[in-house]
Coordinates of C-alpha atoms in Angstrom, one line a residue:
X1 CA -18.1 -1.4 20.0
X2 CA -17.2 -5.1 20.3
X3 CA -14.2 -6.4 22.0
X4 CA -12.8 -7.3 18.5
X5 CA -12.7 -3.6 17.6
X6 CA -9.7 -3.0 19.9
X7 CA -6.9 -5.1 21.3
X8 CA -4.7 -4.2 24.2
X9 CA -1.1 -5.1 23.7
X10 CA 1.4 -6.2 26.3
X11 CA 2.5 -2.6 26.5
X12 CA -1.0 -1.6 27.7
X13 CA -1.8 0.3 24.5
X14 CA -5.2 -0.2 22.8
X15 CA -4.9 -0.7 19.1
X16 CA -7.3 -1.3 16.2
X17 CA -8.5 -4.9 16.4
X18 CA -7.1 -6.0 13.1
X19 CA -3.6 -5.9 14.7
X20 CA -4.3 -9.0 16.9
X21 CA -1.2 -10.0 18.8
X22 CA 1.3 -9.9 15.9
X23 CA 4.3 -7.8 16.8
X24 CA 5.0 -6.8 13.2
X25 CA 1.4 -5.7 12.8
X26 CA 1.6 -3.7 16.0
X27 CA 4.8 -1.9 14.8
X28 CA 3.2 -1.3 11.4
X29 CA 0.0 0.0 13.0
X30 CA 1.9 2.3 15.4
X31 CA 4.5 3.6 13.0
X32 CA 3.1 3.6 9.5
X33 CA -0.6 2.9 9.0
X34 CA -2.6 6.1 8.6
X35 CA 0.4 8.4 8.7
X36 CA 0.6 10.7 5.7
X37 CA 3.1 9.3 3.1
X38 CA 4.5 11.5 0.3
X39 CA 7.0 11.1 -2.5
X40 CA 6.8 9.4 -5.9
X41 CA 9.1 6.5 -4.9
X42 CA 7.4 5.9 -1.6
X43 CA 3.9 6.0 -3.1
X44 CA 5.0 3.8 -6.1
X45 CA 6.2 1.2 -3.5
X46 CA 2.9 1.4 -1.6
X47 CA 1.0 1.1 -4.9
X48 CA 3.0 -1.9 -5.9
X49 CA 2.7 -3.7 -2.6
X50 CA -1.0 -3.0 -2.3
X51 CA -1.3 -4.6 -5.8
X52 CA 0.6 -7.7 -4.7
X53 CA -1.7 -7.8 -1.6
X54 CA -4.8 -8.2 -3.7
X55 CA -6.4 -11.5 -2.7
X56 CA -4.0 -12.0 0.2
X57 CA -3.6 -10.7 3.8
X58 CA -1.5 -7.6 4.3
X59 CA 0.6 -9.3 6.9
X60 CA 1.8 -11.7 4.2
X61 CA 3.1 -8.7 2.2
X62 CA 4.4 -6.9 5.3
X63 CA 6.5 -9.9 6.3
X64 CA 7.9 -10.1 2.8
X65 CA 8.5 -6.4 2.3
X66 CA 12.3 -6.6 2.8
X67 CA 12.5 -9.3 0.1
X68 CA 10.2 -7.2 -2.2
X69 CA 12.5 -4.2 -1.6
X70 CA 15.5 -6.2 -2.5
X71 CA 13.9 -7.9 -5.5
X72 CA 12.5 -4.6 -6.9
X73 CA 15.6 -2.4 -6.3
X74 CA 14.0 -0.6 -3.4
X75 CA 11.1 0.3 -5.8
X76 CA 13.3 2.8 -7.6
X77 CA 11.0 3.8 -10.4
X78 CA 13.6 4.0 -13.2
X79 CA 15.2 0.8 -12.1
X80 CA 12.0 -1.2 -12.1
X81 CA 10.9 0.5 -15.4
X82 CA 14.0 -0.9 -17.0
X83 CA 13.3 -4.5 -15.9
X84 CA 13.0 -6.9 -18.9
X85 CA 11.9 -10.5 -19.5
X86 CA 15.0 -11.9 -17.7
X87 CA 14.0 -9.9 -14.6
X88 CA 10.5 -11.3 -14.8
X89 CA 11.9 -14.8 -14.8
X90 CA 14.3 -13.8 -11.9
X91 CA 11.4 -12.6 -9.9
X92 CA 9.3 -15.6 -10.7
X93 CA 12.1 -17.7 -9.1
X94 CA 12.3 -15.5 -6.0
X95 CA 10.7 -17.4 -3.1
X96 CA 10.9 -14.3 -0.9
X97 CA 8.2 -12.5 -2.8
X98 CA 4.7 -13.3 -4.2
X99 CA 5.5 -15.1 -7.4
X100 CA 2.5 -14.0 -9.4
X101 CA 3.5 -13.3 -13.0
X102 CA 0.5 -10.9 -13.7
X103 CA 1.4 -8.9 -10.6
X104 CA 5.1 -8.8 -11.4
X105 CA 4.4 -7.7 -14.9
X106 CA 1.9 -5.1 -13.7
X107 CA 4.5 -3.7 -11.3
X108 CA 7.0 -3.3 -14.1
X109 CA 4.4 -1.8 -16.4
X110 CA 3.2 0.6 -13.6
X111 CA 6.8 1.7 -13.1
X112 CA 7.1 2.6 -16.8
X113 CA 3.9 4.6 -16.6
X114 CA 5.1 6.3 -13.4
X115 CA 8.5 7.0 -15.0
X116 CA 6.7 8.9 -17.9
X117 CA 4.4 10.6 -15.5
X118 CA 7.1 12.0 -13.3
X119 CA 9.9 12.5 -15.9
X120 CA 9.2 16.2 -16.5
X121 CA 7.0 16.7 -13.4
X122 CA 8.6 15.2 -10.3
X123 CA 5.9 14.8 -7.6
X124 CA 3.2 14.1 -10.2
X125 CA 2.3 10.6 -8.8
X126 CA 2.2 12.1 -5.3
X127 CA -0.1 14.9 -6.3
X128 CA -2.3 12.6 -8.4
X129 CA -2.9 10.2 -5.5
X130 CA -3.3 12.9 -2.9
X131 CA -5.8 14.8 -5.1
X132 CA -8.3 12.1 -4.2
X133 CA -7.9 12.4 -0.5
X134 CA -11.3 12.8 1.0
X135 CA -12.2 15.5 3.5
X136 CA -11.7 14.3 7.1
X137 CA -14.8 12.6 8.3
X138 CA -16.0 11.2 11.6
X139 CA -13.7 8.7 13.3
X140 CA -15.0 5.2 13.0
X141 CA -16.3 4.0 16.3
X142 CA -16.0 0.3 15.3
X143 CA -14.2 -1.7 12.6
X144 CA -17.6 -2.3 11.1
X145 CA -17.8 1.4 10.4
X146 CA -14.7 1.3 8.2
X147 CA -15.6 1.0 4.5
X148 CA -13.9 -1.4 2.0
X149 CA -14.3 1.2 -0.8
X150 CA -15.3 4.8 -1.1
X151 CA -16.2 7.1 -4.0
X152 CA -12.8 8.7 -3.7
X153 CA -11.0 5.3 -4.0
X154 CA -13.2 4.4 -7.0
X155 CA -12.3 7.7 -8.6
X156 CA -8.6 7.2 -7.9
X157 CA -8.8 3.7 -9.4
X158 CA -10.5 5.0 -12.5
X159 CA -7.9 7.8 -13.0
X160 CA -5.0 5.3 -12.6
X161 CA -6.6 2.8 -14.9
X162 CA -7.0 5.5 -17.6
X163 CA -3.3 6.0 -17.4
X164 CA -2.8 2.3 -17.9
X165 CA -2.0 1.2 -14.3
X166 CA -3.0 -2.3 -13.3
X167 CA -4.0 -4.0 -10.0
X168 CA -5.4 -0.6 -8.8
X169 CA -9.0 -1.6 -8.2
X170 CA -11.2 0.5 -5.9
X171 CA -10.7 -1.8 -2.8
X172 CA -7.0 -1.8 -3.4
X173 CA -6.9 1.9 -3.7
X174 CA -8.9 2.3 -0.5
X175 CA -6.3 0.1 1.3
X176 CA -3.6 2.4 -0.1
X177 CA -5.5 5.5 1.1
X178 CA -5.6 3.9 4.6
X179 CA -2.0 2.8 4.7
X180 CA -0.6 6.1 3.1
X181 CA -2.6 8.3 5.5
X182 CA -5.1 9.8 3.0
X183 CA -7.7 8.7 5.4
X184 CA -7.4 8.0 9.2
X185 CA -9.4 4.8 10.0
X186 CA -8.0 4.2 13.5
X187 CA -11.1 3.4 15.5
X188 CA -12.2 5.4 18.5
X189 CA -10.3 4.2 21.6
X190 CA -7.1 3.3 19.6
X191 CA -4.1 5.1 21.0
X192 CA -3.3 6.4 17.5
X193 CA -6.7 7.9 17.3
X194 CA -5.9 10.2 20.2

């Protein structure tokens, strides 16, 4: 294990090295990342934010999450599914979010797909995503042991793409699996790994 695999915060706790010294990253790491997340709305939000993150750093999205939540009506599936061209233009003018037309339009389209998926079957998105959770494996001993993509993430990506979802590539889906707790990639020695 290299020194970069873990960082020790001012509170004396060892954390996964990707946290660095950013207080928001520390809070996210400690309170959210790797903890099981359930619910169609919560997972739709996570799916949407991971899509916006593609090509960017997660801290960029995390710092803008309050603005994303305001702009996308707290990721209420029905509300986002009802967005129209005027909403797209409103979002394109919102400096608080990532103003990428393709990602904005994909989020609205994904909301419409999700609305249909869960209309007669609440919990369907939750069950779909969690059906791809891998069996628990060995705890990574170093950040270099953490994969960028797995067969399960690739299969989840394929299943979502078949339904018409966009910005759900295998790497993005593995990031979702990590952040929503389908996998636990806290490295050995991290206080959350205990």
